[in-house]
Short mmCIF file of C-alpha atoms and ligand atoms in Angstrom, two decimals:
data_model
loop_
_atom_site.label_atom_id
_atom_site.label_comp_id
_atom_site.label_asym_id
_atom_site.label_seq_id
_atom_site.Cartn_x
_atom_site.Cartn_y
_atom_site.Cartn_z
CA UNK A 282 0.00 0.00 0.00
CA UNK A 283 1.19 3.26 -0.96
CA UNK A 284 2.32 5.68 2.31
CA UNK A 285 0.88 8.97 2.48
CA UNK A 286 2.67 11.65 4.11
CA UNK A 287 1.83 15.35 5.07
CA UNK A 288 4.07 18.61 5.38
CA UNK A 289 2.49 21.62 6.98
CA UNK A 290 3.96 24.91 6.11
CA UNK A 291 4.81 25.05 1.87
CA UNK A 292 7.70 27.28 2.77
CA UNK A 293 11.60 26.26 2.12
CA UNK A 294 11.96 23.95 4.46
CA UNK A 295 8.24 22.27 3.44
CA UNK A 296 8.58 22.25 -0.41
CA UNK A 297 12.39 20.98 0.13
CA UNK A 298 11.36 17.63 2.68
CA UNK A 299 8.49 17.11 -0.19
CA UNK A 300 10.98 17.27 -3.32
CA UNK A 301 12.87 14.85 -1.37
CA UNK A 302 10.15 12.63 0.20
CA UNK A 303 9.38 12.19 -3.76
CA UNK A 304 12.47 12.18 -4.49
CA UNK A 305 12.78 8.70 -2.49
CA UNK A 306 9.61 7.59 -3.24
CA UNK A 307 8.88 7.81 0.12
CA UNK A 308 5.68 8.06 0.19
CA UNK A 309 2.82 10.41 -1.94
CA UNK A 310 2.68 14.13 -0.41
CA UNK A 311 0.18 16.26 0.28
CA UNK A 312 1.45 19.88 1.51
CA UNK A 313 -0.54 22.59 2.74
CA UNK A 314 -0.20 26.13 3.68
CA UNK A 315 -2.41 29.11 4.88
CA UNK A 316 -1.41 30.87 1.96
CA UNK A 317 -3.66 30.66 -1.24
CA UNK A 318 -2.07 29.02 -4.60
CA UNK A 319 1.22 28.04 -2.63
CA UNK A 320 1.25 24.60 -1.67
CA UNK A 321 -1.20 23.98 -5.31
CA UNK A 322 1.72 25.83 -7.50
CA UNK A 323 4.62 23.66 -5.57
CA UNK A 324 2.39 20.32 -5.52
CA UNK A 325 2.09 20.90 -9.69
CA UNK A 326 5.69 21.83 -9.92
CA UNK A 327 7.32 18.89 -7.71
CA UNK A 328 4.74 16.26 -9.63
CA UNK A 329 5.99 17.43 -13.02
CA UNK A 330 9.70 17.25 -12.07
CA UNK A 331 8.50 13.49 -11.65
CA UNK A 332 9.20 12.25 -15.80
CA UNK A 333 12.47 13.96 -15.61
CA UNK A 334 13.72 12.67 -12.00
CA UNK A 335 12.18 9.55 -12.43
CA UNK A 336 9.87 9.28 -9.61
CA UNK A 337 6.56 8.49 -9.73
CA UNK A 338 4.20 9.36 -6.26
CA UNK A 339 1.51 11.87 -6.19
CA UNK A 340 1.80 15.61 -4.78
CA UNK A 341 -1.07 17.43 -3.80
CA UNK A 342 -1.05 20.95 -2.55
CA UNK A 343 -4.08 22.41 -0.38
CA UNK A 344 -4.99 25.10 2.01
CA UNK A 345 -7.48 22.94 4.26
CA UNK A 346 -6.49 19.48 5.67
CA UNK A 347 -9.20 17.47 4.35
CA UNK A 348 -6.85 16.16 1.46
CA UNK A 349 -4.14 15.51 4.60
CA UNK A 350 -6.69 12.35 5.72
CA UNK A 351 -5.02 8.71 7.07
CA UNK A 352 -2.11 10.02 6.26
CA UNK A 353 1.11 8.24 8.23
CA UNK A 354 3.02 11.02 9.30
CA UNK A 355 2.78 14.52 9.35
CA UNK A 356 6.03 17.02 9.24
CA UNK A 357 4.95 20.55 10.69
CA UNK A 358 7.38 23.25 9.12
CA UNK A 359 4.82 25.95 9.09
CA UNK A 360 5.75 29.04 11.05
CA UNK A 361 7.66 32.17 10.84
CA UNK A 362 11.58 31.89 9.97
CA UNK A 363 14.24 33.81 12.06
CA UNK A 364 15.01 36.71 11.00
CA UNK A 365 18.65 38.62 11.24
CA UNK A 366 19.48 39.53 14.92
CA UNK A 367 16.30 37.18 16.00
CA UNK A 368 16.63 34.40 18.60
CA UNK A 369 14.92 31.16 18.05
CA UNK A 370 13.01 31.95 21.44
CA UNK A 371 12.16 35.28 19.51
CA UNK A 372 10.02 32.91 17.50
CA UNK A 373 8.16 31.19 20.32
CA UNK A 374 4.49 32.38 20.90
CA UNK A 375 4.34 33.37 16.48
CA UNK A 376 4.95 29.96 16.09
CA UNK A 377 3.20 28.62 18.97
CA UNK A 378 -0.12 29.60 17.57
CA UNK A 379 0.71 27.98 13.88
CA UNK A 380 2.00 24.95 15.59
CA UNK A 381 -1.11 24.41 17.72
CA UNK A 382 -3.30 25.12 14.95
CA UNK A 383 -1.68 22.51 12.31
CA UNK A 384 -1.20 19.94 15.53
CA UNK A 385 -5.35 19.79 16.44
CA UNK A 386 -6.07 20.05 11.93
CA UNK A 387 -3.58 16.93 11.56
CA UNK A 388 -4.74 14.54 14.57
CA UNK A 389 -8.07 15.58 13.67
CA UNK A 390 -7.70 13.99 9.85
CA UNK A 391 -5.18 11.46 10.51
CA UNK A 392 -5.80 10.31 14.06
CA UNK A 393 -3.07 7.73 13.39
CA UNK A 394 0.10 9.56 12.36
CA UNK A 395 3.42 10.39 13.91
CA UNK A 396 4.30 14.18 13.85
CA UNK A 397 7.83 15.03 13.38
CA UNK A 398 7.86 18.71 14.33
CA UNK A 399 10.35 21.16 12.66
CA UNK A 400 9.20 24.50 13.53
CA UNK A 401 10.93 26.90 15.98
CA UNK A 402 11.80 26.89 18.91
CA UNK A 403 11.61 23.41 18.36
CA UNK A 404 11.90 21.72 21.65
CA UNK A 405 8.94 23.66 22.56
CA UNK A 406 7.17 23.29 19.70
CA UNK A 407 7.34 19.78 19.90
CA UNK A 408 5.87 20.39 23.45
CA UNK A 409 3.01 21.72 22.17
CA UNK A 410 2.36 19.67 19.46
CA UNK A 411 2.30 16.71 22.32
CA UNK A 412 -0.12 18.29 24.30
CA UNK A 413 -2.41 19.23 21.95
CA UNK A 414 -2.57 15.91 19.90
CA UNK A 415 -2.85 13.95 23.05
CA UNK A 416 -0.27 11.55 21.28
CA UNK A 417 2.04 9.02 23.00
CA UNK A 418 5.63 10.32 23.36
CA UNK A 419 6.78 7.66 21.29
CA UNK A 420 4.64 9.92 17.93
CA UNK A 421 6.07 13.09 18.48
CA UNK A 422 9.22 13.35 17.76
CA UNK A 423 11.43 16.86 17.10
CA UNK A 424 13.85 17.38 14.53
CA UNK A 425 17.21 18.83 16.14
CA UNK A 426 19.83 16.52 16.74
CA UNK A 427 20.19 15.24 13.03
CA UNK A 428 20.81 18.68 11.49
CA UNK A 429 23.35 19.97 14.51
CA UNK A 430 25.23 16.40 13.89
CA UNK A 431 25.33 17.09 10.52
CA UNK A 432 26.66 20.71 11.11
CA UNK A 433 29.25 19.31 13.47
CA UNK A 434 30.05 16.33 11.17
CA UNK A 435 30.78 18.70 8.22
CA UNK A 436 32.97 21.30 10.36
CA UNK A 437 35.02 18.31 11.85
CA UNK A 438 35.20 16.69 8.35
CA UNK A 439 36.19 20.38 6.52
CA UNK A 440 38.83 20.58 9.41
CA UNK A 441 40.40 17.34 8.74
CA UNK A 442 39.64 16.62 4.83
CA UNK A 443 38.63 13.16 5.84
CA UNK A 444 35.22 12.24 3.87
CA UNK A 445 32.15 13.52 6.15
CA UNK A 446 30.81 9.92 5.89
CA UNK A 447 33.45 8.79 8.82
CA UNK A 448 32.81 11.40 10.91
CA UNK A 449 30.23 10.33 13.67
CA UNK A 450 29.40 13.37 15.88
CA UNK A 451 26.89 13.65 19.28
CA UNK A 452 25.16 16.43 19.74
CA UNK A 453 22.43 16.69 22.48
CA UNK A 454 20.23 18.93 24.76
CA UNK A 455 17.71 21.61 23.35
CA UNK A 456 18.09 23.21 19.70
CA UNK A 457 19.12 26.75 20.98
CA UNK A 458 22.65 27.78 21.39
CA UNK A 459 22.67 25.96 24.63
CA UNK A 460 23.03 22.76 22.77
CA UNK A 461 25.73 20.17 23.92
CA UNK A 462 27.99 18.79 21.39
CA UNK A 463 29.48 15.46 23.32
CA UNK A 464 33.26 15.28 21.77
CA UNK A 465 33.69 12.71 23.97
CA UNK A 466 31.91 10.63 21.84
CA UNK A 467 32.86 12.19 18.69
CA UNK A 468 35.13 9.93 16.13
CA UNK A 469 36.45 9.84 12.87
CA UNK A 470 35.93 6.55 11.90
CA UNK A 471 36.38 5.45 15.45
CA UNK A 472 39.33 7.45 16.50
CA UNK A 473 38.55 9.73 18.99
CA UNK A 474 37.89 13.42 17.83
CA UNK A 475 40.90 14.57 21.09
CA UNK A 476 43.40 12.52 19.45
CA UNK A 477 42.82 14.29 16.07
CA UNK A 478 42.44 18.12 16.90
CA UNK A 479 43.90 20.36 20.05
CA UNK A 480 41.55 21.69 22.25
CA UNK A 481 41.13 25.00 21.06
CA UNK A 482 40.03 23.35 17.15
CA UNK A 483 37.54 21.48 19.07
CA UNK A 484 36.12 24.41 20.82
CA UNK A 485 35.78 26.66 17.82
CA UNK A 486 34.20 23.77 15.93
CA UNK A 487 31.70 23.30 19.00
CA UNK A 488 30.53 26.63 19.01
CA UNK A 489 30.41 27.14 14.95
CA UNK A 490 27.87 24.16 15.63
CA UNK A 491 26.28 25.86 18.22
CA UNK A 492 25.62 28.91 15.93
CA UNK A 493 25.22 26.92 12.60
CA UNK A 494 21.47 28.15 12.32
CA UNK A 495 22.50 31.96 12.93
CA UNK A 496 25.18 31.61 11.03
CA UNK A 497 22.88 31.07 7.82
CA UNK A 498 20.57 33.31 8.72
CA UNK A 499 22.66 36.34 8.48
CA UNK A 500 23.41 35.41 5.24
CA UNK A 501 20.26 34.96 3.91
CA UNK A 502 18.92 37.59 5.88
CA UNK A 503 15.46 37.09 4.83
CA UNK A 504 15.14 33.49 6.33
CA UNK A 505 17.17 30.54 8.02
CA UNK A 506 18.73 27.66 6.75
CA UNK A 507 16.44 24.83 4.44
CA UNK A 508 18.45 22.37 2.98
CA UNK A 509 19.89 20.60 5.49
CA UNK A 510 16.80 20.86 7.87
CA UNK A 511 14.63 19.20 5.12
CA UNK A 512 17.23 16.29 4.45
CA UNK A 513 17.53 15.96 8.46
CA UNK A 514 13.97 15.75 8.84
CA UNK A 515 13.40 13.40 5.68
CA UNK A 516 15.76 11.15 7.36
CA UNK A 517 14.05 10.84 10.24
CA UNK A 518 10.83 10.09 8.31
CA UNK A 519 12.50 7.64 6.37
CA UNK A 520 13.56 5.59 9.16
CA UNK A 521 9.91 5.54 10.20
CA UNK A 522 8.45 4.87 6.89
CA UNK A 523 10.83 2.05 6.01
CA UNK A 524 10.93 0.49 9.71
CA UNK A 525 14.76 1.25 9.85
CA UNK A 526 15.48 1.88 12.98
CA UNK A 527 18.10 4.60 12.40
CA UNK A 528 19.56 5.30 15.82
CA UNK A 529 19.73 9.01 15.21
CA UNK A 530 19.47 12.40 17.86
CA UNK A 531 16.10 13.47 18.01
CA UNK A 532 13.86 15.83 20.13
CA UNK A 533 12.36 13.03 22.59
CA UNK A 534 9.86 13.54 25.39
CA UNK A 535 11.83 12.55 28.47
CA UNK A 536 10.26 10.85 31.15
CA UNK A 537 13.75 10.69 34.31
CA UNK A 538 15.94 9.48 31.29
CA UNK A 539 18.95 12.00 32.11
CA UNK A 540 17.53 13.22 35.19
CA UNK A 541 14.73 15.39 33.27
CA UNK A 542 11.40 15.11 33.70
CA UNK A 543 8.39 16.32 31.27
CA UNK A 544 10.53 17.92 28.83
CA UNK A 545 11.40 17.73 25.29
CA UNK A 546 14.71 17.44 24.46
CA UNK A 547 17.54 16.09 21.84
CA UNK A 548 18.53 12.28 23.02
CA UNK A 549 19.60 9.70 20.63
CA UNK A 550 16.84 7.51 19.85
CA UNK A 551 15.78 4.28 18.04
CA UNK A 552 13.38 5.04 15.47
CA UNK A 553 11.10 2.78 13.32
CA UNK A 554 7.41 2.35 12.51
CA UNK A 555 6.03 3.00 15.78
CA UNK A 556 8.05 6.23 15.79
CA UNK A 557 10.77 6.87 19.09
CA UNK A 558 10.95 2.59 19.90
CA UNK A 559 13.29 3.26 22.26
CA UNK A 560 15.54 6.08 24.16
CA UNK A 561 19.23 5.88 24.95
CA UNK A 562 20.70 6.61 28.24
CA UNK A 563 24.41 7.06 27.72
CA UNK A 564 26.56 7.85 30.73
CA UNK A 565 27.23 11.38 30.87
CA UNK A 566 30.17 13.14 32.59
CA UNK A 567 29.28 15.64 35.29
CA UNK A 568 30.66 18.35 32.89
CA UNK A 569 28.47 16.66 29.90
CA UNK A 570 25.59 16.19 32.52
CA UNK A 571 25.53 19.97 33.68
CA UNK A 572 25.90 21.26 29.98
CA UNK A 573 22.74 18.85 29.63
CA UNK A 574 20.94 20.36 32.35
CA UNK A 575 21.32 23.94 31.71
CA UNK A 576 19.99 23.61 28.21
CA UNK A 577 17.06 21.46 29.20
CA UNK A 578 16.53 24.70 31.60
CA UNK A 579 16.64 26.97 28.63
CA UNK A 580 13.63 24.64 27.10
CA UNK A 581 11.73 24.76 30.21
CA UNK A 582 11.76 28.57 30.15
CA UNK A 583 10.27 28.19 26.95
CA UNK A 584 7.70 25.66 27.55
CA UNK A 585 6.49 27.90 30.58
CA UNK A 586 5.81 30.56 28.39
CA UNK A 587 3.29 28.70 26.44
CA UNK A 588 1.83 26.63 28.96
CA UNK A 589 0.26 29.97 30.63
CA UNK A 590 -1.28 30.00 27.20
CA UNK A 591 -2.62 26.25 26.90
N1 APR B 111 -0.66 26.98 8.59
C1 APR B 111 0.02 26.52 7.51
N2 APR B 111 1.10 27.15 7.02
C2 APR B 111 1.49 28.27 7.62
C3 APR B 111 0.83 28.82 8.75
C4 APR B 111 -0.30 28.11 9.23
N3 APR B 111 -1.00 28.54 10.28
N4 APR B 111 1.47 29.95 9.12
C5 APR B 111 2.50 30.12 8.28
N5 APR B 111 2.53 29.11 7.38
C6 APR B 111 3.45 28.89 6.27
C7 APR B 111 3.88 30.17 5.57
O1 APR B 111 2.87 30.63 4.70
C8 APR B 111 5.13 29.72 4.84
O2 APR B 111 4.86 29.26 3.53
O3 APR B 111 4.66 28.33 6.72
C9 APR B 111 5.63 28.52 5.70
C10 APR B 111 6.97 28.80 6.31
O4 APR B 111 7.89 28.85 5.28
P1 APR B 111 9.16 29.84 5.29
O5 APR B 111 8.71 31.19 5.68
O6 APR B 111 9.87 29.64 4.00
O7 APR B 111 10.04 29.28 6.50
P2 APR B 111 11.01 28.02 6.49
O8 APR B 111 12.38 28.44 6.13
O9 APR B 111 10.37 26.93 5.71
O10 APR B 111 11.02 27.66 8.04
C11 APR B 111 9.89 27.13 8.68
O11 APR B 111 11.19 25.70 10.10
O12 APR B 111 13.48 25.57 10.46
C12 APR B 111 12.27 26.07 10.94
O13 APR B 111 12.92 28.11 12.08
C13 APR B 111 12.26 27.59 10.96
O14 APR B 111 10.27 27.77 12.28
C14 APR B 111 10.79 27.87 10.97
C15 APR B 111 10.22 26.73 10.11
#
């Protein structure tokens, strides 16, 4: 049976996860966006790029949800992007109200679905998106850790001219610039990162990766980053789709793993059809652990913000 899968928001980051969901032949698309003509004009444009590329799944574009129905999982991108000089947290109750709005449209037609959230502030936006479908943790799931890995992996990679595909990076905590990259764990091809760069390298690589969002954004200017959020996210969704079980960072809902309670936050996690299958609990240092902490702090500010608003 053919999958069905739904972005919200027909934006860059939207329109790129659906050329690429096609691309795949993931699944057929159906993206929609408040704005009239948008998502139709993309849908037409991605399903005619089909004879040339070769793929062959159906993309609808719409401005209600009822075309969104049974589908198997919804990506939210819809929202504002950041704008030059703008925090992510700038972004928070803007995007709070899309988020909440596509959340209750998406569980109301496809009841069934996992949401992978992309919007930001995304830890909190993934909080919201769990409250309001009423979901098990294990279907919401926030897309983080896969595109600050990637940033980190292609820093380390650049710095070394070693090919990017040896370079396995850790990055957890909250998508904000409070995010911990573990070097600890970081290898090149299983050598550890400390016996291949001095301190210093490693810190200015750590915080490039900490800023790799802002750093696109100012220059853009007009937006934030697309490419590499829309291949992170369609990774995640092809793990799920295909039942891989991609052990990959993600925004989970934390229940005492790592000490933190009620929050979302980036952990590596199993995922496959059922969505997060299972949450990893690696051993932190106390440095690692209070880095850990102090960003899942920065999330809860957030996620107070909107609650007084729930
Ligand atoms: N319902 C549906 N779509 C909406 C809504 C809504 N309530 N509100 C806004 N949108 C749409 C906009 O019309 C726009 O087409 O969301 C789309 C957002 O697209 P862009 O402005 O191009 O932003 P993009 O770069 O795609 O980023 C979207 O992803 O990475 C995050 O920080 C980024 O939160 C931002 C989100």
């Amino acid at each position: 049976m053919r999958r069905k899968v739904t972005v919200v928001g027909a934006g860059n980051v939207g329109a790129n996860c659906a050329l690429r969901i096609a691309d795949k032949e993931l699944a057929d698309v159906v993206l929609v966006d408040v704005v009239e003509g948008v998502p139709q004009g993309k849908a037409l444009d991605l399903l005619q790029s089909g004879p040339v590329e070769g793929y062959d799944v159906t993309v609808t574009g719409s401005n209600d949800y009822e075309p969104t129905a049974n589908s198997d999982l919804v990506i939210i991108t819809a929202g504002f992007p950041r704008k030059p000089g703008m925090s992510r947290d700038d972004l928070l109750l803007a995007n709070f109200d899309v988020v909440r709005q596509a959340t209750e449209q998406c569980v109301r037609y496809s009841p069934g679905c996992i949401l992978i959230i992309v919007t930001n502030p995304l830890d909190a936006m993934c909080q919201a998106a769990f409250i309001v479908s009423k979901f098990s943790k294990n279907r919401v799931i926030g897309m983080a850790g896969v595109l600050d890995t990637a940033r980190f992996r292609t820093f380390i990679a650049q710095e070394l001219h070693v090919a990017v595909e040896n370079v396995t990076a850790v990055v957890m905590g909250g998508h904000g610039d409070s995010m911990v990259p573990v070097v600890r764990l970081s290898n090149v091809a299983g050598i550890p990162l400390t016996e291949l760069m001095d301190q210093a390298t490693i810190q200015r690589l750590v915080e490039r990766t900490q800023n790799g969002g802002a750093e696109i954004v100012k220059y853009l200017k007009t937006g934030s980053a697309y490419y590499a959020p829309s291949a992170a996210a369609v990774e995640m969704a092809e793990s799920i789709l295909k039942d891989k079980k991609k052990v990959l960072p993600c925004a989970a809902y934390l229940e005492g793993e790592y000490g933190i309670s009620g929050l979302f936050v980036g952990v590596p996690v199993k995922l496959g059809a059922r969505g997060i299958e299972q949450i990893y609990q690696i051993k932190l240092t106390a440095e690692e652990q209070a880095m850990l902490n102090k960003s899942a702090a920065a999330v809860k500010e957030l996620v107070d913000v909107i609650m007084t608003r729930m």
